[in-house]
XYZ file of C-alpha atoms in Angstrom:
674
model
C 21.450 1.507 107.718
C 21.222 -2.058 109.043
C 24.196 -4.225 109.926
C 24.414 -8.005 110.294
C 27.383 -10.034 111.469
C 27.194 -13.083 109.215
C 30.142 -12.790 106.791
C 30.757 -15.657 104.403
C 33.880 -16.399 102.402
C 33.142 -15.877 98.718
C 34.932 -17.513 95.806
C 35.098 -15.486 92.592
C 35.897 -17.870 89.715
C 36.145 -16.873 86.064
C 32.860 -15.891 84.436
C 31.147 -17.658 81.560
C 27.505 -17.629 80.330
C 24.976 -20.463 80.561
C 23.231 -22.505 83.115
C 23.436 -26.117 84.613
C 21.958 -25.780 88.093
C 21.931 -28.053 91.093
C 19.784 -27.710 94.195
C 20.810 -29.286 97.493
C 20.304 -28.724 101.192
C 23.068 -26.469 102.459
C 25.146 -26.542 105.602
C 24.264 -23.747 107.939
C 27.165 -21.870 109.446
C 27.169 -19.081 112.028
C 24.614 -17.719 114.416
C 21.039 -16.934 113.452
C 20.072 -13.345 114.345
C 17.925 -12.798 117.410
C 14.269 -13.623 116.865
C 11.295 -11.590 117.991
C 11.092 -11.667 121.769
C 14.842 -11.784 122.379
C 16.088 -8.718 124.231
C 19.110 -6.887 122.935
C 21.206 -6.268 126.033
C 24.350 -4.123 126.132
C 26.326 -6.977 127.698
C 24.328 -9.970 126.540
C 25.731 -13.327 127.686
C 27.095 -15.495 124.884
C 24.679 -17.789 123.102
C 25.043 -21.437 122.221
C 25.180 -22.810 118.712
C 21.723 -22.876 117.099
C 19.623 -25.996 117.579
C 19.927 -26.749 113.864
C 23.593 -27.609 114.399
C 22.400 -30.429 116.652
C 20.047 -32.144 114.197
C 21.086 -31.111 110.697
C 22.213 -34.071 108.535
C 24.242 -31.602 106.486
C 26.125 -30.278 109.511
C 26.791 -33.884 110.545
C 28.256 -34.714 107.129
C 30.376 -31.572 107.284
C 31.612 -32.658 110.726
C 32.571 -36.026 109.246
C 34.661 -34.216 106.649
C 36.055 -31.355 108.725
C 36.591 -33.070 112.078
C 36.332 -36.851 112.220
C 38.328 -37.534 109.067
C 40.877 -34.790 109.739
C 41.650 -34.353 113.457
C 43.361 -36.627 115.968
C 40.914 -38.735 117.997
C 41.601 -40.482 121.308
C 40.389 -44.100 121.134
C 42.028 -46.438 123.685
C 45.113 -47.275 125.782
C 48.081 -49.520 125.014
C 47.193 -51.726 128.006
C 44.652 -53.412 125.715
C 47.409 -54.784 123.458
C 49.501 -57.431 125.177
C 50.582 -59.892 122.447
C 51.008 -60.007 118.644
C 47.729 -60.375 116.796
C 45.661 -58.488 119.375
C 43.203 -56.239 117.557
C 40.407 -53.802 118.361
C 37.699 -52.559 116.009
C 36.373 -49.009 116.312
C 33.698 -46.814 114.750
C 33.890 -43.027 114.514
C 31.106 -41.122 112.738
C 30.576 -43.887 110.201
C 34.273 -44.650 109.699
C 35.271 -48.198 110.686
C 38.911 -48.991 111.440
C 41.085 -51.582 113.157
C 44.127 -51.330 115.424
C 46.395 -54.387 115.428
C 49.667 -55.276 117.163
C 52.085 -56.947 114.729
C 54.873 -59.424 115.441
C 57.490 -56.674 115.654
C 55.537 -54.927 118.386
C 54.251 -52.148 116.135
C 50.705 -50.935 116.592
C 49.172 -50.487 113.139
C 45.914 -48.900 112.090
C 43.835 -49.730 109.005
C 40.440 -48.875 107.627
C 38.196 -51.901 108.095
C 37.871 -52.297 104.330
C 39.141 -55.068 102.078
C 40.928 -53.603 99.066
C 39.067 -55.956 96.727
C 35.358 -55.173 97.092
C 35.189 -53.071 100.291
C 33.891 -55.883 102.524
C 34.679 -55.379 106.237
C 37.727 -57.369 107.278
C 36.778 -57.580 110.951
C 33.316 -58.032 112.424
C 34.291 -58.645 116.059
C 35.039 -55.776 118.437
C 38.233 -57.406 119.676
C 40.273 -60.576 119.380
C 43.569 -62.134 118.386
C 44.461 -63.272 114.867
C 47.473 -64.525 112.956
C 46.287 -62.920 109.740
C 43.509 -60.558 108.683
C 41.283 -62.472 106.286
C 38.300 -61.228 104.293
C 35.280 -63.531 104.509
C 33.952 -62.450 101.091
C 36.505 -63.586 98.484
C 39.328 -64.776 100.707
C 41.824 -61.971 100.336
C 44.144 -61.971 103.354
C 46.567 -59.491 104.860
C 49.482 -59.707 107.276
C 49.340 -57.870 110.586
C 51.234 -54.956 109.031
C 48.512 -54.511 106.414
C 50.338 -55.896 103.391
C 48.371 -58.139 101.046
C 49.386 -61.749 101.655
C 47.029 -63.588 99.316
C 44.490 -62.803 96.601
C 43.110 -66.141 95.334
C 43.508 -66.637 91.559
C 44.816 -63.113 90.979
C 48.288 -64.521 90.321
C 47.183 -65.081 86.711
C 45.804 -61.556 86.254
C 48.181 -59.511 84.059
C 49.495 -56.383 85.739
C 48.196 -57.246 89.221
C 50.659 -55.991 91.832
C 50.268 -57.167 95.423
C 52.434 -54.351 96.729
C 49.809 -51.851 95.580
C 46.966 -53.586 97.424
C 47.859 -53.040 101.085
C 45.115 -52.059 103.498
C 44.308 -48.358 103.677
C 46.402 -47.056 106.591
C 45.246 -45.029 109.582
C 47.712 -42.756 111.383
C 48.434 -43.926 114.951
C 50.075 -42.018 117.804
C 50.808 -43.250 121.340
C 51.351 -40.468 123.864
C 53.620 -40.431 126.924
C 50.915 -41.945 129.153
C 50.154 -44.797 126.757
C 46.929 -43.406 125.340
C 46.369 -44.190 121.671
C 45.180 -41.673 119.102
C 44.210 -42.045 115.453
C 43.897 -39.699 112.497
C 41.909 -40.866 109.459
C 43.334 -38.300 107.033
C 44.590 -40.124 103.926
C 47.405 -37.602 103.542
C 50.836 -38.945 104.557
C 51.266 -35.791 106.639
C 48.129 -35.049 108.664
C 47.888 -32.169 111.087
C 50.598 -32.770 113.738
C 49.296 -34.288 116.971
C 51.228 -31.646 118.902
C 49.301 -28.843 117.210
C 46.285 -29.536 119.412
C 47.570 -31.796 122.166
C 51.126 -30.816 123.015
C 51.496 -31.210 126.785
C 48.147 -32.910 127.342
C 50.000 -36.053 128.501
C 52.265 -34.058 130.827
C 49.632 -32.450 133.035
C 50.974 -31.865 136.532
C 47.908 -33.444 138.117
C 48.698 -36.756 136.353
C 52.049 -37.084 138.100
C 50.487 -38.791 141.127
C 49.027 -41.533 138.919
C 51.195 -44.340 137.529
C 49.237 -45.607 134.535
C 51.411 -48.725 134.306
C 49.835 -49.853 137.597
C 46.377 -50.225 136.070
C 45.030 -53.119 134.042
C 42.168 -53.289 131.589
C 38.985 -54.540 133.267
C 35.927 -54.245 131.000
C 34.003 -52.247 128.417
C 30.399 -51.153 128.422
C 28.171 -49.147 126.124
C 25.030 -46.993 126.027
C 23.122 -45.593 123.052
C 21.748 -42.076 123.042
C 19.062 -40.425 120.942
C 20.980 -37.184 120.784
C 23.684 -35.406 118.827
C 27.242 -36.070 119.976
C 27.698 -32.358 120.757
C 24.726 -32.469 123.128
C 26.702 -34.807 125.375
C 29.900 -32.788 124.940
C 28.095 -29.667 126.150
C 26.690 -31.632 129.081
C 29.994 -33.221 130.086
C 31.940 -29.974 130.032
C 30.021 -28.135 132.746
C 28.882 -28.939 136.254
C 26.363 -26.119 136.430
C 23.737 -28.878 136.303
C 25.329 -31.090 138.954
C 23.538 -29.621 141.971
C 20.130 -30.384 140.467
C 20.716 -33.395 138.233
C 23.417 -35.411 140.048
C 22.567 -35.885 143.743
C 25.549 -38.211 144.284
C 27.946 -35.601 142.935
C 26.365 -32.817 144.983
C 26.631 -34.976 148.109
C 30.340 -35.746 147.689
C 31.906 -32.871 145.743
C 32.569 -29.275 146.706
C 30.816 -27.734 143.699
C 31.766 -24.218 144.749
C 35.357 -25.155 143.883
C 34.699 -26.853 140.524
C 36.156 -25.129 137.455
C 37.497 -25.900 133.989
C 40.539 -24.780 132.017
C 40.156 -24.777 128.225
C 43.228 -25.039 126.024
C 43.581 -25.982 122.345
C 42.436 -29.562 121.896
C 41.318 -30.334 125.429
C 39.433 -29.138 128.502
C 40.740 -29.867 132.004
C 38.198 -30.319 134.800
C 39.173 -29.535 138.390
C 37.184 -30.658 141.416
C 37.662 -31.684 145.029
C 35.600 -33.565 147.609
C 33.790 -31.877 150.438
C 35.942 -31.630 153.583
C 33.996 -34.385 155.340
C 34.343 -36.711 152.308
C 38.127 -36.612 151.861
C 38.540 -40.000 153.534
C 36.366 -41.608 150.843
C 39.262 -41.103 148.397
C 37.157 -40.055 145.431
C 39.681 -37.529 144.142
C 40.065 -37.668 140.398
C 41.383 -35.819 137.362
C 39.134 -35.479 134.323
C 40.024 -34.270 130.839
C 37.877 -33.831 127.746
C 39.801 -34.443 124.520
C 38.397 -32.812 121.401
C 36.397 -33.865 119.539
C 34.583 -36.628 121.416
C 36.555 -38.418 124.132
C 37.219 -37.998 127.822
C 39.235 -39.722 130.520
C 38.871 -39.673 134.295
C 41.546 -41.182 136.522
C 41.314 -41.875 140.263
C 43.450 -43.906 142.680
C 41.221 -46.953 142.142
C 40.474 -46.864 138.425
C 40.416 -44.823 135.257
C 37.793 -44.859 132.569
C 37.636 -43.564 129.019
C 34.514 -42.534 127.143
C 34.055 -41.961 123.437
C 30.797 -40.356 122.319
C 30.635 -41.897 118.847
C 28.276 -40.149 116.403
C 26.040 -42.598 114.533
C 23.809 -39.987 112.871
C 22.919 -36.330 113.248
C 20.691 -37.154 116.225
C 22.113 -40.355 117.701
C 25.331 -41.605 119.201
C 26.916 -44.500 121.032
C 28.812 -43.991 124.281
C 31.726 -46.437 124.358
C 33.407 -46.922 127.735
C 36.677 -48.615 128.686
C 37.313 -49.243 132.392
C 40.781 -49.880 133.848
C 41.369 -51.018 137.440
C 44.346 -50.224 139.649
C 46.183 -53.425 140.523
C 45.933 -52.643 144.262
C 42.289 -51.556 144.283
C 40.092 -53.672 146.525
C 36.896 -55.122 145.132
C 34.911 -52.862 147.432
C 36.702 -49.666 146.393
C 36.629 -50.506 142.693
C 32.956 -51.467 142.663
C 32.027 -48.345 144.622
C 33.737 -45.885 142.286
C 32.711 -47.838 139.173
C 29.033 -47.866 140.139
C 29.199 -44.197 141.166
C 30.357 -43.080 137.726
C 27.930 -45.358 135.913
C 25.016 -43.801 137.803
C 26.160 -40.303 136.916
C 26.713 -41.204 133.264
C 23.276 -42.791 133.033
C 21.747 -39.626 134.492
C 23.546 -37.594 131.826
C 22.134 -39.852 129.132
C 18.558 -39.126 130.200
C 19.274 -35.395 130.426
C 20.639 -35.370 126.879
C 17.811 -37.503 125.473
C 15.229 -35.094 126.856
C 17.053 -31.961 125.688
C 17.553 -33.355 122.184
C 13.812 -33.919 121.727
C 13.249 -30.200 122.139
C 16.219 -29.337 119.943
C 14.603 -31.427 117.195
C 11.139 -29.905 117.622
C 11.795 -26.690 115.706
C 10.830 -24.291 118.507
C 14.060 -23.610 120.384
C 16.847 -21.774 118.542
C 19.568 -21.232 121.132
C 19.957 -20.135 124.714
C 22.200 -17.808 126.662
C 25.104 -19.585 128.361
C 26.825 -18.518 131.545
C 30.219 -17.047 130.586
C 31.935 -18.663 133.593
C 29.946 -21.734 134.591
C 29.536 -22.766 130.948
C 32.797 -21.455 129.533
C 33.938 -24.942 128.507
C 30.852 -25.698 126.355
C 31.354 -22.300 124.716
C 34.996 -23.159 124.043
C 33.973 -26.524 122.593
C 31.299 -24.965 120.381
C 33.654 -22.264 119.139
C 36.151 -24.973 118.190
C 33.484 -26.849 116.224
C 32.329 -23.657 114.518
C 35.861 -22.634 113.564
C 36.765 -26.016 112.064
C 33.530 -26.305 110.100
C 33.725 -22.798 108.702
C 37.357 -23.235 107.712
C 36.656 -26.521 105.936
C 33.549 -25.125 104.261
C 35.568 -22.179 102.958
C 38.056 -24.588 101.394
C 35.234 -26.523 99.753
C 33.713 -23.390 98.279
C 37.042 -22.470 96.717
C 36.987 -25.620 94.584
C 33.191 -25.983 94.394
C 33.070 -29.525 95.771
C 33.203 -31.455 99.028
C 36.583 -32.370 100.515
C 36.768 -35.777 102.220
C 40.224 -36.031 103.842
C 39.744 -39.714 104.714
C 39.050 -40.671 101.100
C 41.742 -42.900 99.665
C 43.105 -42.384 96.170
C 43.512 -45.315 93.819
C 46.001 -45.101 91.008
C 44.840 -45.276 87.432
C 43.591 -42.917 84.754
C 40.305 -44.790 84.345
C 39.490 -44.364 88.023
C 40.287 -40.647 87.934
C 38.082 -40.140 84.885
C 35.175 -42.069 86.402
C 35.394 -40.117 89.647
C 35.529 -36.843 87.738
C 32.497 -37.866 85.691
C 30.514 -38.601 88.859
C 31.498 -35.265 90.361
C 30.311 -33.467 87.247
C 33.665 -32.018 86.231
C 32.889 -32.360 82.523
C 31.398 -29.398 80.694
C 29.276 -30.414 77.723
C 29.288 -26.980 76.095
C 26.039 -25.941 77.709
C 24.970 -22.571 79.043
C 25.023 -23.649 82.652
C 25.065 -22.642 86.281
C 25.566 -25.067 89.161
C 23.183 -23.999 91.937
C 22.431 -25.149 95.461
C 19.289 -23.969 97.259
C 17.480 -25.028 100.423
C 14.953 -23.709 102.926
C 14.904 -25.434 106.291
C 12.832 -25.350 109.475
C 9.583 -24.072 107.971
C 6.885 -26.028 109.806
C 4.108 -25.937 107.201
C 3.955 -27.481 103.737
C 1.996 -25.842 100.936
C 2.249 -25.549 97.183
C 3.345 -22.026 96.365
C 2.634 -21.851 92.622
C -0.675 -22.086 90.762
C 0.039 -24.943 88.340
C -3.413 -25.902 87.083
C -3.182 -24.369 83.612
C 0.497 -24.963 82.960
C 1.797 -27.851 80.896
C 3.741 -30.361 82.992
C 6.374 -32.861 81.948
C 7.355 -36.360 82.934
C 9.880 -36.956 85.712
C 12.656 -37.966 83.315
C 15.269 -35.527 82.031
C 13.666 -33.115 79.608
C 13.831 -29.698 77.979
C 11.325 -27.066 79.076
C 10.905 -24.558 76.252
C 7.286 -23.429 76.547
C 6.054 -20.085 77.810
C 5.274 -21.541 81.238
C 6.769 -25.007 81.250
C 7.757 -26.881 84.372
C 8.525 -30.188 86.014
C 7.720 -30.990 89.644
C 10.463 -33.175 91.051
C 9.152 -36.217 92.846
C 10.380 -36.953 96.385
C 11.692 -33.421 96.690
C 10.358 -29.944 97.540
C 11.420 -28.450 94.190
C 10.066 -27.440 90.818
C 12.148 -26.596 87.741
C 10.432 -23.852 85.755
C 10.789 -22.048 82.425
C 8.881 -18.751 82.342
C 8.821 -16.323 79.395
C 7.207 -12.902 79.377
C 7.735 -11.951 75.732
C 7.764 -15.220 73.803
C 5.903 -13.679 70.873
C 8.551 -10.981 70.379
C 11.574 -13.256 70.841
C 13.915 -14.063 67.976
C 15.176 -17.480 68.998
C 14.534 -19.657 72.025
C 15.163 -19.939 75.726
C 14.863 -23.373 77.317
C 15.231 -24.546 80.882
C 16.472 -28.123 80.936
C 15.946 -30.562 83.786
C 18.983 -32.832 83.602
C 18.370 -35.124 86.538
C 18.845 -35.570 90.260
C 21.925 -36.967 91.951
C 23.020 -37.572 95.525
C 26.231 -36.028 96.836
C 28.795 -37.814 98.999
C 27.118 -36.271 102.045
C 23.790 -37.886 101.113
C 21.994 -34.710 100.065
C 20.033 -34.578 96.824
C 21.257 -32.373 94.010
C 19.093 -31.159 91.151
C 20.944 -30.597 87.887
C 19.399 -28.125 85.479
C 20.418 -25.740 82.749
C 19.115 -22.653 81.015
C 20.084 -22.337 77.363
C 19.456 -19.199 75.317
C 19.826 -19.330 71.532
C 19.120 -16.008 69.815
C 20.683 -13.615 67.351
C 20.991 -10.503 69.455
C 20.350 -7.224 67.664
C 21.390 -4.255 69.765
C 19.074 -1.817 68.017
C 16.002 -3.877 68.876
C 17.208 -5.133 72.258
C 15.491 -8.427 71.449
C 16.645 -10.286 74.538
C 14.398 -13.007 75.929
C 12.535 -11.650 78.890
C 12.004 -14.620 81.121
C 13.037 -16.500 84.196
C 14.637 -19.924 84.585
C 14.542 -21.124 88.153
C 14.336 -23.856 90.744
C 11.513 -23.042 93.144
C 10.124 -24.469 96.334
C 6.751 -26.227 96.334
C 6.748 -27.067 100.050
C 7.490 -25.459 103.416
C 6.136 -22.064 102.384
C 3.199 -19.812 103.301
C 4.825 -19.392 106.705
C 5.267 -16.293 108.852
C 8.785 -14.935 108.988
C 8.740 -15.199 112.786
C 8.133 -18.963 112.505
C 11.141 -19.548 110.252
C 14.277 -20.454 112.180
C 16.655 -20.324 109.217
C 16.862 -20.414 105.423
C 20.306 -21.883 104.681
C 21.260 -21.564 101.030
C 24.239 -22.281 98.814
C 24.223 -21.108 95.205
C 27.025 -21.946 92.757
C 26.882 -21.175 89.047
C 29.179 -21.321 86.027
C 28.182 -19.247 82.982
C 29.747 -20.246 79.643
C 29.859 -18.967 76.052
C 29.039 -15.377 76.922
C 28.033 -13.222 73.952
C 26.168 -10.006 74.692
C 25.002 -11.560 77.947
C 22.383 -9.506 79.749
C 20.863 -10.898 82.903
C 21.312 -11.619 86.567
C 21.579 -14.436 89.067
C 19.259 -13.969 92.001
C 17.040 -15.221 94.779
C 13.394 -14.181 94.337
C 10.866 -14.316 97.195
C 7.242 -13.147 97.470
C 5.778 -11.875 100.748
C 2.357 -10.682 101.840
C 0.467 -10.137 105.068
C -2.073 -12.574 103.611
C -1.129 -16.229 103.661
C -0.714 -17.652 100.151
C -1.170 -14.353 98.287
C 1.677 -13.719 95.855
C -0.171 -11.990 93.000
C -2.202 -9.091 94.410
C -0.900 -5.538 94.598
C -0.458 -5.936 98.360
C 2.325 -8.449 97.727
C 5.980 -7.497 97.786
C 8.596 -9.140 95.576
C 12.035 -9.383 97.183
C 15.030 -9.892 94.938
C 18.604 -10.545 96.045
C 20.799 -10.020 92.993
C 24.102 -11.885 93.232
C 25.551 -11.213 89.789
C 24.307 -8.932 87.019
C 25.754 -8.217 83.596
C 25.019 -6.453 80.341
C 23.366 -3.384 81.788
C 20.520 -5.242 83.448
C 18.882 -2.808 85.876
C 16.362 -3.346 88.690
C 12.932 -1.770 88.901
C 13.330 1.578 90.653
C 16.845 2.236 89.345
C 15.928 5.670 88.021
C 14.598 6.665 91.442
C 18.013 6.172 92.986
C 18.887 4.153 96.104
C 16.080 3.739 98.632
C 18.345 2.480 101.436
C 21.615 0.688 102.134
C 22.519 -2.327 104.268
C 26.026 -2.982 105.565
C 27.776 -6.294 106.190
C 25.096 -8.675 104.986
C 26.671 -11.853 103.582
C 30.073 -10.195 103.779
C 29.352 -7.102 101.691
C 27.221 -3.962 101.593
C 24.019 -3.673 99.559
C 21.978 -0.947 97.859
C 18.187 -1.178 97.803
C 16.181 -0.149 94.746
C 12.420 -0.398 94.684
C 9.326 0.675 92.822
C 6.036 -0.730 91.568
C 6.139 -3.157 88.641
C 3.682 -1.476 86.267
C 2.819 -4.840 84.676
C 1.731 -6.490 87.927
C 1.106 -3.651 90.369
C 3.417 -5.382 92.859
C 6.156 -3.484 94.686
C 9.582 -4.917 93.866
C 12.462 -4.452 96.355
C 15.852 -5.385 94.896
C 19.140 -5.540 96.790
C 22.292 -5.188 94.674
C 25.695 -5.989 96.227
C 28.578 -3.555 96.181
C 30.789 -6.503 95.289
C 29.181 -9.034 92.968
C 29.195 -12.744 93.771
C 30.789 -14.175 90.663
C 30.065 -17.878 90.857
C 29.373 -18.696 94.488
C 27.114 -17.640 97.354
C 26.450 -19.149 100.771
C 24.385 -17.789 103.626
C 21.225 -17.850 105.703
C 18.581 -16.032 103.651
C 16.574 -15.274 106.761
C 19.170 -12.581 107.476
C 18.127 -10.911 104.214
C 14.461 -10.988 105.197
C 15.225 -9.698 108.698
C 17.239 -6.843 107.220
C 14.271 -5.868 105.032
C 11.963 -6.067 108.039
C 14.326 -3.792 109.964
C 14.023 -1.299 107.114
C 10.269 -1.291 107.688
C 9.270 -3.013 104.441
C 7.203 -5.562 106.369
C 7.050 -7.166 109.809
C 7.963 -10.579 111.148
C 4.273 -11.508 111.013
C 4.450 -11.270 107.207
C 4.069 -14.545 105.283
C 6.827 -15.872 103.033
C 4.711 -17.323 100.221
C 7.164 -18.011 97.380
C 10.884 -18.789 97.314
C 13.104 -19.612 94.367
C 16.526 -19.065 92.847
C 17.482 -18.751 89.244
C 18.531 -16.805 86.170
C 16.517 -13.736 85.185
């Protein structure tokens, strides 16, 4: 009995019959099991998040939804706003927004988007204005965000200026004057105190009077690394002895430690005894998700590590100088920190290259010296999993920052784009992806099979297919008993769309039209599926992960008999998926109408516990038509409409049962309706 610790939250919507399917790259959540060569130790140190979390575009888009458009973010200090009309422009993970001081002394936040045609209102990073004016069509807004003028719209029937204010951003100023924003469009976002209560009342801040500092300058660096790479780096000084000679020379690193609490990480350090007179004492805090602040008697600086893509970021720095700091003291401490921060940039750039290379999975972290990076990573993991669970419940992405315009027409158009309309088809919505397979080969022999054009089409032949351009997928209609069928079974390619996260989605459907006669059991024996044409013929040991999401909605069920499954082919010979030495692996997610796997009459061959959140029973035997051994896993609790998980865990579980080894080739991979 094999056990894996990758549970996934499963949604069980109402069942129907039929099949519109969509394939997209999935977000990968949770740890990947240990690969060959990793030692299983009784007290194994904790491991970092997998490398894929540091380069996956899908994880980045999920972070934009789950973190950067939902949590409070530290951005600046009130010292930067001294008179009405002062404004600052910020970017956070692709979201652009503006903070502006109005004539009543209120600090307001707005998305940097004109309500007319989405043109950016502000292009400068900072400045002073009397009014916010769009340079596209001339719409203008007062400093409180209300629409002041929309040229020539006064003659448009039904136009209401009061409904055209700028999209607001929540703003909070803490007790020390630091300014936070929350981009959630809800009028009641998560309370600031939920994560940061007391962060502005730290005892170590009491010796610093923040009103005695003044804003001095900003500076910026770009990094070719994921924003979390820098967060991991910043939140430990395990590397300081080797990588930061200035720090090692001045600081007592044997004393350094961190304290992690919800929302922030406090860093504690002290100078070496012979360096106390140099007055380099400071207090540093990391504020989740991506900001930090260090204050010293001479200055304080803020850093925001702004994500610009899955593998790039911009470090934005604000430097404030104490009003009594001498030029010599200020320049010394300022240059000291800039050297250290530049060293960190080069460390992160180099590490990210290897994270991107597809070799490294994750490493063991020191439970004490790297406790803060572990705390940070656990926070990221928890927020992403929680948000992903909510998305699976409603079968669509949730973008908290998205604004909602009034109007029935808008709602209908948005619903149409999201595919909420059901056109009375037999349809499943499906998402499938295989990632981090280094080789690219075609897995199916397609020479003698009729192909179709790239446009939407119905595939009703015995072996009919369409290879999707600019994608690794094929949509395929396969029938085993076409001559005996009474009726038809067609697999329809309906098109390809792009989700809000930027991932491609293949829409397809399987439609069965027969008059079922129980006495003859004249069901169509076939397979409708989306299969991979690339990134296959790879050894299991070389695959870092196979993230997959599969959602389906059956409709019009009448005497339905079939199953929803993943279907892989393995062999010790690269590319061989047809000889008797091959093994067919099937992961049945839902099965109805008495459909039974090959080997059912033999009884269970093995069981697996806690794989994808449930237990499984293995049935297997030789398919007498092909001579290939078929190994089918059936869940104790069926997945009625939704599945999400890393399919490599399935393959590893089968390897642990001795069905093959990690040197076995994965030659075919698809998902569909059998």
